[in-house]
XYZ file of C-alpha atoms in Angstrom:
667
model
C 19.421 15.006 -29.742
C 18.020 13.766 -26.430
C 19.637 14.317 -23.037
C 20.753 10.695 -22.855
C 22.742 11.116 -26.063
C 24.731 14.053 -24.829
C 28.319 13.361 -23.759
C 28.745 13.388 -19.983
C 32.523 13.836 -20.122
C 33.711 16.335 -17.546
C 35.638 19.324 -18.854
C 37.386 22.145 -16.990
C 34.450 24.436 -17.761
C 31.832 21.977 -16.503
C 33.864 21.375 -13.341
C 34.205 25.123 -12.732
C 30.473 25.603 -13.272
C 29.600 22.760 -10.891
C 31.853 24.227 -8.197
C 30.368 27.723 -8.598
C 26.866 26.403 -7.903
C 27.734 24.270 -4.852
C 26.927 25.325 -1.310
C 30.433 26.597 -0.676
C 30.992 27.985 -4.165
C 31.373 31.498 -5.464
C 27.647 32.203 -5.698
C 26.871 31.310 -2.087
C 29.865 33.306 -0.871
C 28.677 36.358 -2.779
C 25.052 36.082 -1.620
C 24.100 34.581 1.737
C 20.518 34.094 0.477
C 21.693 31.844 -2.355
C 20.254 28.333 -2.251
C 21.568 25.479 -4.341
C 19.055 24.253 -6.953
C 19.549 20.986 -8.783
C 17.517 22.206 -11.766
C 19.634 25.329 -12.103
C 22.875 23.353 -12.002
C 21.509 20.893 -14.555
C 20.791 23.696 -17.007
C 24.142 25.401 -16.334
C 26.059 22.175 -17.062
C 24.225 21.676 -20.363
C 24.969 25.268 -21.356
C 28.618 24.635 -20.509
C 28.611 21.501 -22.694
C 27.111 23.469 -25.588
C 29.825 26.118 -25.188
C 32.581 23.487 -25.072
C 31.270 21.774 -28.202
C 30.199 24.942 -30.073
C 26.705 23.645 -30.763
C 23.121 24.869 -30.496
C 21.031 24.318 -27.366
C 17.343 25.152 -26.865
C 16.537 25.231 -23.131
C 13.110 25.747 -21.593
C 13.458 26.582 -17.900
C 10.343 26.908 -15.750
C 9.742 29.791 -13.378
C 12.130 29.649 -10.432
C 14.900 27.663 -12.135
C 17.139 30.709 -12.217
C 17.893 30.505 -15.933
C 19.686 33.856 -16.061
C 22.473 32.656 -13.758
C 22.335 29.212 -15.400
C 23.527 30.662 -18.710
C 25.577 33.607 -17.401
C 27.836 31.573 -15.092
C 29.136 29.158 -17.776
C 29.368 32.008 -20.274
C 31.526 34.110 -17.958
C 33.645 31.165 -16.780
C 34.305 30.042 -20.358
C 36.498 33.070 -20.987
C 35.006 33.411 -24.475
C 33.598 36.503 -26.175
C 29.842 36.503 -25.861
C 26.772 38.232 -27.242
C 23.681 38.149 -25.028
C 20.356 39.187 -26.535
C 17.122 39.642 -24.641
C 13.609 40.751 -25.489
C 13.412 44.355 -24.303
C 15.550 47.336 -23.431
C 14.455 47.127 -19.774
C 15.669 43.514 -19.578
C 18.908 44.635 -21.222
C 19.380 47.190 -18.472
C 18.654 44.570 -15.798
C 21.291 42.217 -17.204
C 23.913 44.904 -17.720
C 23.385 46.936 -14.551
C 22.522 44.180 -12.047
C 23.052 40.548 -13.022
C 26.333 40.708 -14.934
C 28.245 42.944 -12.481
C 27.037 40.827 -9.570
C 28.215 37.583 -11.166
C 31.457 39.046 -12.479
C 32.387 40.072 -8.939
C 31.236 36.787 -7.386
C 33.150 34.664 -9.897
C 36.109 37.071 -9.908
C 36.459 36.972 -13.671
C 38.126 39.946 -15.405
C 35.603 40.543 -18.174
C 34.672 43.860 -19.771
C 31.014 44.470 -20.599
C 29.108 46.744 -22.949
C 25.472 47.624 -23.552
C 24.346 48.214 -27.139
C 20.907 49.488 -28.086
C 19.355 50.800 -31.276
C 19.798 54.324 -32.583
C 16.504 55.522 -31.161
C 17.797 54.906 -27.636
C 20.636 57.418 -27.910
C 20.674 61.198 -27.987
C 21.754 62.644 -31.356
C 23.581 65.911 -30.680
C 23.143 67.161 -34.241
C 19.376 66.616 -34.274
C 19.053 68.134 -30.806
C 20.763 71.268 -32.096
C 18.421 71.290 -35.094
C 15.377 70.893 -32.838
C 16.480 73.871 -30.745
C 16.227 76.158 -33.784
C 13.124 74.524 -35.230
C 9.588 75.831 -35.020
C 8.260 72.258 -35.151
C 7.847 71.707 -31.382
C 4.146 70.927 -30.953
C 3.461 72.536 -27.552
C 4.985 74.128 -24.454
C 5.437 70.712 -22.848
C 7.686 69.722 -25.727
C 9.656 72.974 -25.293
C 10.194 72.143 -21.607
C 11.163 68.558 -22.382
C 13.707 69.677 -24.966
C 15.225 72.066 -22.407
C 15.562 69.169 -19.944
C 17.174 67.006 -22.626
C 19.681 69.763 -23.387
C 20.534 70.127 -19.699
C 20.964 66.352 -19.307
C 23.070 66.174 -22.476
C 25.831 68.198 -20.812
C 26.299 65.575 -18.082
C 25.673 62.223 -19.790
C 28.573 60.148 -21.038
C 26.530 57.390 -22.691
C 23.706 59.404 -24.265
C 21.304 56.566 -23.365
C 17.910 58.225 -22.917
C 16.942 55.545 -20.376
C 19.203 57.341 -17.912
C 17.102 60.504 -18.029
C 14.678 60.747 -15.124
C 11.100 61.608 -15.958
C 11.346 61.278 -19.745
C 8.109 59.727 -21.013
C 8.976 57.125 -23.664
C 5.968 58.399 -25.632
C 7.262 61.989 -25.720
C 7.006 63.749 -29.102
C 10.481 65.155 -28.476
C 12.285 61.798 -28.651
C 12.095 61.441 -32.480
C 13.428 65.005 -32.754
C 16.566 64.343 -30.657
C 17.416 60.832 -31.881
C 18.606 59.607 -35.248
C 17.358 56.902 -37.569
C 19.036 55.061 -40.390
C 17.171 57.396 -42.728
C 18.371 60.686 -41.272
C 21.802 59.852 -39.816
C 24.559 61.764 -41.636
C 27.283 59.293 -40.709
C 30.827 60.629 -41.077
C 29.446 63.840 -42.639
C 27.771 64.786 -39.356
C 29.328 67.809 -37.609
C 28.941 65.951 -34.276
C 30.394 62.651 -35.521
C 33.357 62.699 -33.125
C 31.009 63.039 -30.135
C 28.361 60.632 -31.497
C 26.875 58.517 -28.702
C 25.815 55.745 -31.121
C 29.339 55.352 -32.494
C 30.794 55.459 -28.971
C 28.462 52.623 -27.893
C 29.495 50.570 -30.941
C 33.210 51.112 -30.278
C 32.729 49.992 -26.679
C 30.830 46.924 -27.874
C 33.601 45.949 -30.278
C 36.147 46.173 -27.452
C 34.111 44.305 -24.789
C 34.185 40.636 -23.790
C 30.425 40.470 -23.174
C 27.934 42.592 -25.124
C 24.237 42.869 -24.219
C 21.820 43.618 -27.094
C 18.109 43.007 -27.750
C 16.291 40.858 -30.316
C 15.013 43.842 -32.279
C 18.543 45.174 -32.645
C 19.855 41.769 -33.696
C 17.334 41.369 -36.502
C 17.352 45.021 -37.520
C 21.050 44.611 -38.169
C 20.507 41.428 -40.188
C 18.072 43.353 -42.373
C 19.794 46.743 -42.566
C 23.398 46.252 -41.379
C 22.841 49.363 -39.308
C 23.345 48.579 -35.621
C 26.895 47.333 -35.240
C 25.883 43.720 -34.543
C 27.027 42.588 -38.001
C 30.604 43.590 -37.189
C 30.365 42.104 -33.712
C 28.759 38.704 -34.360
C 31.643 37.009 -36.243
C 34.014 37.744 -33.360
C 31.934 36.158 -30.572
C 32.102 32.473 -29.655
C 28.878 32.312 -27.621
C 25.503 33.818 -28.611
C 22.746 33.625 -25.981
C 19.121 34.551 -26.663
C 17.122 34.956 -23.446
C 13.307 35.308 -23.628
C 13.727 33.415 -26.902
C 9.965 32.911 -27.236
C 9.846 36.489 -28.573
C 12.641 35.914 -31.083
C 10.530 34.775 -34.035
C 8.077 37.678 -33.947
C 10.906 40.200 -33.510
C 12.610 38.665 -36.526
C 9.512 38.647 -38.722
C 8.957 42.307 -37.854
C 12.448 43.431 -38.863
C 13.242 41.071 -41.731
C 10.360 42.432 -43.746
C 9.813 45.673 -45.650
C 7.601 48.520 -44.459
C 6.262 51.806 -45.767
C 4.406 53.889 -43.215
C 2.574 57.195 -43.363
C 4.532 58.213 -40.246
C 7.811 57.763 -42.162
C 6.605 60.169 -44.824
C 5.273 62.682 -42.292
C 8.623 62.647 -40.476
C 10.387 63.136 -43.802
C 8.134 66.088 -44.685
C 8.811 67.681 -41.290
C 12.581 67.259 -41.693
C 12.519 68.702 -45.238
C 10.644 71.779 -44.059
C 12.922 72.331 -41.057
C 16.175 71.901 -43.008
C 14.938 73.942 -45.970
C 13.820 76.920 -43.897
C 16.912 76.837 -41.665
C 19.627 76.279 -44.266
C 18.240 77.097 -47.724
C 15.365 79.542 -47.258
C 14.133 80.931 -50.554
C 16.067 78.467 -52.722
C 13.112 76.101 -53.195
C 9.383 76.170 -52.294
C 9.974 74.147 -49.116
C 6.509 74.650 -47.655
C 4.877 73.410 -50.867
C 7.272 70.440 -51.174
C 6.692 69.362 -47.561
C 2.938 69.934 -47.795
C 2.686 67.691 -50.864
C 4.412 64.827 -49.038
C 2.271 65.451 -45.956
C -0.936 65.326 -48.027
C 0.156 62.174 -49.833
C 0.854 60.402 -46.520
C -2.500 61.410 -45.074
C -4.305 60.394 -48.256
C -2.714 56.942 -48.065
C -3.906 56.605 -44.461
C -7.463 57.636 -45.464
C -7.549 55.148 -48.339
C -6.231 52.348 -46.109
C -8.897 53.097 -43.500
C -11.695 53.025 -46.087
C -15.012 53.050 -44.252
C -13.424 52.219 -40.885
C -13.886 55.090 -38.460
C -13.511 53.976 -34.841
C -10.029 52.405 -34.934
C -8.603 51.362 -31.564
C -5.117 50.013 -31.101
C -3.681 48.422 -34.249
C -5.849 46.696 -36.847
C -4.302 44.270 -39.327
C -6.027 44.449 -42.693
C -5.689 41.885 -45.460
C -3.661 43.219 -48.351
C -6.336 42.171 -50.850
C -8.961 44.284 -49.053
C -7.250 47.473 -50.198
C -4.543 46.721 -52.770
C -6.971 45.768 -55.559
C -8.787 49.108 -55.360
C -8.032 51.941 -57.777
C -7.882 54.629 -55.071
C -5.182 52.630 -53.241
C -3.045 52.416 -56.389
C -3.586 56.144 -56.987
C -2.585 56.988 -53.390
C 0.625 54.951 -53.709
C 1.449 56.602 -57.031
C 0.746 60.033 -55.543
C 3.042 59.308 -52.633
C 5.846 58.236 -54.956
C 5.344 61.338 -57.109
C 5.449 63.706 -54.103
C 8.646 62.090 -52.801
C 10.342 62.318 -56.207
C 9.395 65.989 -56.452
C 10.968 66.477 -53.029
C 14.114 64.736 -54.213
C 14.394 67.049 -57.210
C 14.145 70.092 -54.948
C 16.694 68.669 -52.522
C 19.171 67.865 -55.297
C 19.339 71.567 -56.190
C 20.776 72.424 -52.739
C 22.810 69.280 -52.044
C 26.099 71.204 -51.920
C 24.929 73.447 -49.091
C 24.767 70.784 -46.365
C 25.031 67.004 -45.916
C 21.521 67.177 -44.438
C 20.134 67.747 -47.939
C 22.089 64.826 -49.401
C 20.634 62.518 -46.769
C 17.139 63.910 -47.262
C 17.406 63.296 -51.012
C 18.392 59.674 -50.314
C 15.350 59.313 -48.040
C 13.085 60.737 -50.722
C 14.407 58.263 -53.284
C 13.988 55.363 -50.872
C 10.386 56.301 -50.040
C 9.560 56.564 -53.733
C 11.187 53.167 -54.323
C 9.089 51.619 -51.532
C 5.923 53.102 -53.021
C 6.775 51.443 -56.354
C 7.586 48.122 -54.648
C 4.237 47.978 -52.871
C 2.582 48.617 -56.214
C 4.048 45.334 -57.491
C 3.714 41.669 -56.466
C 5.150 40.439 -53.160
C 8.191 38.154 -53.035
C 7.593 34.398 -52.998
C 7.269 33.083 -49.455
C 6.276 36.506 -48.133
C 2.934 37.877 -46.977
C 1.629 41.439 -47.081
C -0.813 43.281 -44.867
C -1.689 46.788 -43.662
C -1.343 47.919 -40.045
C -3.896 50.621 -39.264
C -3.875 52.788 -36.134
C -5.987 55.850 -35.262
C -3.381 58.174 -36.822
C -1.206 56.054 -39.108
C -1.032 53.259 -41.652
C 1.848 50.930 -42.367
C 2.256 48.688 -45.411
C 4.144 45.523 -44.461
C 5.738 42.699 -46.441
C 7.183 39.957 -44.265
C 8.600 36.431 -44.347
C 6.460 33.830 -42.543
C 9.225 32.887 -40.082
C 12.929 33.363 -39.283
C 14.303 29.938 -40.209
C 16.223 30.968 -43.340
C 17.683 34.122 -41.806
C 18.767 32.366 -38.615
C 20.156 29.353 -40.468
C 22.249 31.677 -42.622
C 23.719 33.334 -39.532
C 24.460 30.039 -37.808
C 26.160 28.517 -40.853
C 28.207 31.644 -41.473
C 29.584 31.839 -37.948
C 30.043 28.507 -36.077
C 29.748 29.072 -32.343
C 27.670 28.041 -29.339
C 24.085 29.205 -29.827
C 21.921 29.161 -26.670
C 18.166 29.839 -26.869
C 16.271 29.928 -23.581
C 12.942 30.970 -22.082
C 10.387 29.836 -19.525
C 8.009 29.045 -22.393
C 9.106 27.490 -25.696
C 6.429 24.904 -26.454
C 4.251 22.146 -25.050
C 5.971 19.042 -26.429
C 9.310 17.337 -25.779
C 10.946 18.776 -28.893
C 9.658 22.289 -28.150
C 8.402 22.326 -31.734
C 6.498 25.600 -31.296
C 9.887 27.349 -31.143
C 12.342 25.036 -32.895
C 10.391 24.536 -36.141
C 9.851 28.179 -37.214
C 13.377 28.990 -36.021
C 14.875 26.189 -38.122
C 16.404 24.546 -35.040
C 15.137 20.994 -35.548
C 18.661 19.565 -35.145
C 19.527 21.542 -31.991
C 19.865 19.902 -28.599
C 16.753 20.361 -26.453
C 16.576 20.650 -22.670
C 13.403 21.028 -20.577
C 13.849 21.880 -16.917
C 10.689 22.111 -14.834
C 9.985 24.652 -12.128
C 11.102 23.719 -8.597
C 7.949 25.333 -7.138
C 5.311 23.203 -5.388
C 2.357 24.084 -7.615
C -0.010 21.336 -6.361
C 0.344 22.684 -2.835
C 0.442 26.413 -3.559
C -1.751 26.979 -6.626
C -5.305 26.204 -7.709
C -6.825 26.161 -11.217
C -10.493 26.944 -11.734
C -12.223 26.573 -15.114
C -15.908 27.482 -14.562
C -18.338 25.097 -16.261
C -21.650 26.389 -17.522
C -19.976 29.733 -18.171
C -20.966 31.782 -21.249
C -18.862 30.970 -24.294
C -16.430 33.673 -25.454
C -18.493 34.403 -28.579
C -21.672 34.988 -26.586
C -22.582 38.624 -25.800
C -22.923 38.023 -22.050
C -19.352 36.701 -21.714
C -17.615 40.027 -20.807
C -20.243 40.725 -18.149
C -19.806 37.246 -16.672
C -16.006 37.653 -16.569
C -16.340 41.043 -14.855
C -18.788 39.686 -12.259
C -16.587 36.677 -11.468
C -13.536 38.934 -11.220
C -15.437 41.193 -8.813
C -16.357 38.238 -6.568
C -12.751 37.027 -6.554
C -11.388 40.506 -5.813
C -13.865 41.064 -2.970
C -12.957 37.765 -1.359
C -9.225 38.373 -1.656
C -9.297 42.114 -1.006
C -7.943 43.135 -4.415
C -4.534 41.710 -5.405
C -5.974 40.508 -8.720
C -5.017 40.621 -12.407
C -7.533 40.244 -15.224
C -5.744 39.390 -18.474
C -7.693 39.854 -21.693
C -6.942 38.632 -25.193
C -8.127 41.804 -26.973
C -8.304 45.549 -26.302
C -12.036 45.453 -27.003
C -12.559 42.878 -24.237
C -10.299 44.909 -21.937
C -12.568 47.947 -22.201
C -15.801 45.976 -21.844
C -14.630 43.910 -18.867
C -12.823 46.795 -17.177
C -15.793 49.167 -17.334
C -18.254 46.543 -16.082
C -15.893 45.440 -13.314
C -15.505 49.025 -12.127
C -19.279 49.542 -12.191
C -19.853 46.302 -10.238
C -17.352 47.193 -7.518
C -18.618 50.780 -7.279
C -22.240 49.590 -7.003
C -21.333 47.488 -3.963
C -19.290 50.365 -2.460
C -16.194 48.163 -2.422
C -13.020 50.028 -1.609
C -11.184 48.351 -4.507
C -9.665 50.397 -7.320
C -9.713 49.184 -10.927
C -6.632 50.005 -12.999
C -7.089 49.805 -16.777
C -4.290 49.414 -19.305
C -4.091 52.622 -21.303
C -5.163 55.005 -18.552
C -1.493 55.482 -17.565
C 1.927 54.169 -18.670
C 2.572 50.523 -17.823
C 5.209 51.292 -15.190
C 2.918 53.783 -13.459
C 0.029 51.288 -13.410
C 2.271 48.693 -11.774
C 3.435 51.223 -9.168
C -0.196 52.039 -8.343
C -1.080 48.340 -8.140
C 1.757 47.652 -5.697
C 1.125 50.787 -3.639
C -2.581 49.982 -3.165
C -3.134 46.254 -2.432
C -6.912 46.631 -2.796
C -6.570 46.829 -6.572
C -7.564 44.943 -9.698
C -5.448 45.532 -12.798
C -7.056 44.790 -16.164
C -4.464 44.404 -18.924
C -4.109 42.991 -22.400
C -1.114 41.707 -24.400
C 1.711 43.611 -22.697
C 0.706 42.345 -19.235
C 0.740 38.649 -20.170
C 4.526 38.482 -19.755
C 7.463 40.397 -18.315
C 5.533 41.263 -15.129
C 7.091 40.014 -11.894
C 4.975 40.492 -8.731
C 6.181 38.007 -6.094
C 4.602 37.617 -2.662
C 1.066 38.457 -1.539
C 0.655 41.517 -3.799
C -0.790 39.290 -6.568
C -2.687 36.111 -5.665
C -5.391 35.813 -8.305
C -5.103 35.890 -12.096
C -8.167 35.635 -14.353
C -7.814 35.016 -18.100
C -10.895 35.982 -20.083
C -10.604 33.318 -22.807
C -8.189 30.928 -24.471
C -5.571 32.981 -26.327
C -5.911 31.525 -29.821
C -4.315 33.587 -32.601
C -6.892 35.684 -34.498
C -7.809 33.566 -37.557
C -8.317 36.632 -39.767
C -4.808 37.969 -39.115
C -3.027 37.970 -42.516
C 0.188 36.485 -41.105
C -1.806 33.765 -39.309
C -3.743 33.026 -42.497
C -0.534 32.650 -44.498
C 0.998 30.296 -41.938
C -2.174 28.199 -41.851
C -2.236 27.928 -45.661
C 1.363 26.729 -45.665
C 0.627 24.015 -43.081
C -2.481 22.869 -44.945
C -0.523 22.749 -48.213
C 1.851 20.345 -46.434
C -1.098 18.150 -45.430
C -0.803 19.055 -41.738
C -3.463 19.856 -39.135
C -3.264 23.636 -38.750
C -5.639 23.771 -35.780
C -3.617 21.353 -33.679
C -0.138 22.288 -34.854
C -0.618 26.038 -34.939
C -3.698 27.361 -33.133
C -3.598 25.041 -30.114
C 0.213 25.231 -29.904
C 0.093 29.050 -29.913
C -2.660 29.078 -27.296
C -0.688 26.689 -25.065
C 2.382 28.927 -25.086
C 0.410 32.128 -24.485
C -1.572 30.461 -21.695
C 1.662 29.411 -19.993
C 2.915 32.988 -20.243
C -0.219 34.459 -18.687
C -0.394 31.818 -15.945
C 3.264 32.512 -15.201
C 2.319 35.864 -13.630
C 0.795 34.059 -10.624
C 3.522 32.079 -8.826
C 6.847 33.914 -8.825
C 8.604 32.505 -5.747
C 8.744 29.323 -3.677
C 6.334 30.725 -1.069
C 3.786 32.342 -3.412
C 0.232 31.043 -3.384
C -2.642 31.864 -5.691
C -5.610 31.029 -7.933
C -5.668 30.919 -11.737
C -9.106 31.265 -13.352
C -9.590 30.587 -17.070
C -13.038 31.948 -17.975
C -13.458 29.740 -21.028
C -15.544 26.535 -20.753
C -13.792 25.121 -23.848
C -10.777 24.389 -21.659
C -12.887 21.944 -19.670
C -15.182 20.606 -22.370
C -13.300 20.424 -25.685
C -10.948 17.586 -26.585
C -7.978 19.967 -26.887
C -8.661 21.306 -23.377
C -6.642 18.504 -21.815
C -3.583 19.475 -23.858
C -3.928 23.080 -22.727
C -4.351 22.088 -19.074
C -1.258 19.883 -19.291
C 0.719 22.785 -20.741
C 0.196 24.664 -17.479
C 2.181 24.057 -14.288
C 0.593 21.236 -12.227
C -1.885 23.353 -10.249
C -4.536 21.557 -8.208
C -7.900 21.892 -10.008
C -11.023 23.047 -8.158
C -14.429 22.131 -9.553
C -16.707 24.890 -8.274
C -16.695 28.609 -7.653
C -17.344 27.952 -3.981
C -14.079 25.983 -3.747
C -12.227 28.708 -5.637
C -13.511 31.456 -3.347
C -12.806 29.327 -0.278
C -9.168 29.062 -1.419
C -9.008 32.837 -1.889
C -10.524 33.420 1.537
C -7.842 31.153 3.007
C -5.199 33.245 1.265
C -6.862 36.413 2.575
C -7.094 34.981 6.082
C -10.877 35.382 6.364
C -13.823 32.982 6.658
C -16.642 32.797 4.125
C -20.294 32.435 5.203
C -20.805 29.167 3.293
């Protein structure tokens, strides 16, 4: 449905929304810095129409539109029950702690709000008590962390671990003091009455507006384990912000997985419970050791001859599954888990912990058998391999069936929004795999003056990405840009391998010239700490991969140059990519244009979006890939970007940076 086909009839909700966004409306009265934006009002009115008519709307809103307020204002003014889902827990916190309270007060609407996260975000009192008496803590740092968690537990009312200052999200203690679907005892738990997870779910069921995240939404569709399933039928508006991440979150959770880490966790829990509550009644050390060995053997077989594994490698299922040692490892894992179940069944009457552990053992054995058989039709399998773990995955190719089922089951207004949802008028990159071909589509461009404030430089004659000298050339160009600007630069890479190569050479280049510019590399510290260092020291270059391409907001002069090492095409040897390509080709479609270029366009828009974050920002985007200038699809990729003024030479690019830095160049 095009914009011209939508009914323009005014309704009480649309009138209220229009008034709220006017110069004398509630928003300007609540915030003297508020400025009326036509694009924001346009989006808000279309959201209001979708709410009135209980239909689906897909809205792409460029940077600076103010999409959060554009969907929150009509949602709050509608007086309906609403579910709002966003991409990450940090964005959840921002909505719940800052945006929603601010708007609720400005609009003077009496709505109650609740925040709902997954189990792993909440302290489990029962498992914390178990951890206190366990000998499984790996080191003295873990002992100290557990003591801090116990102290915090006496004061918290929510149990949300995000509230705890100084808790590293990578801490080995977190899995020991949180529950999972596998190990939760439910109503049999001695701490059930004080359970923070159940308290959060009760609050969600009673609230007018509930904030969740995409992972939680899809985890519940797959497992019915988060409380969303009970909540969704009762809401009249469902909003998905950062919807460009929805499909991948769905594919991740709608599939089936069996990981060596799951089995290692199970073995640890069996040993702890056995020694604490049933010592001497079964050979717990032998039972746990057998499961531990089976998990490690599976990881070794999956790795094969691979030794230096960095990050996560995706291996084709056929590369391992057809081998005898893989089948033997799976069978051995199933056998070890069934032996554990038999031991656990003998002590099931002692504690509900043993009943739950026996259920976990049976489920792990069942998964081992399933991965020894053929995959479901329409699904693809692969193996995720990390330095310590392996994970067997079976996944659907997209979310269209699952989402369609939800939408048909529960008629309501469905709003999907993001700054980046495609590069065509129908936003096909998002709407097709989500099964939203019939939804209304709205595209609202950014109000920023990109031609005036931003420049795009694509160096010609640059080494191609597959040539060995490419990382060196990127590092040298980044060094010249950073010197001219005095730091304040991001280098975004498409792979972790390129990140290391470019980062090390960039650091060596800057050190050789005695430049007082620090190089910050993803992985050398947590993401939040790297960003704090970047902001604290303006003479910095931050080199980051996937997680820095989006969700980073650095307005003002702190970031004025972004370099992208190469066009972000999906890796062609990725098993999920291969399966999607085969499906398109079987339909007689052009997979390169409809999939690879479309994916690259969206990712490129995300990366470029780090540069201009406010109306006064200025900066330079450099794409170090000559294919963007020379190949026939380059024009499509350039048009997917905001309308930045192109510069033809490095001299022009550096002159622009020197203008931003307020210095003169010698040429």
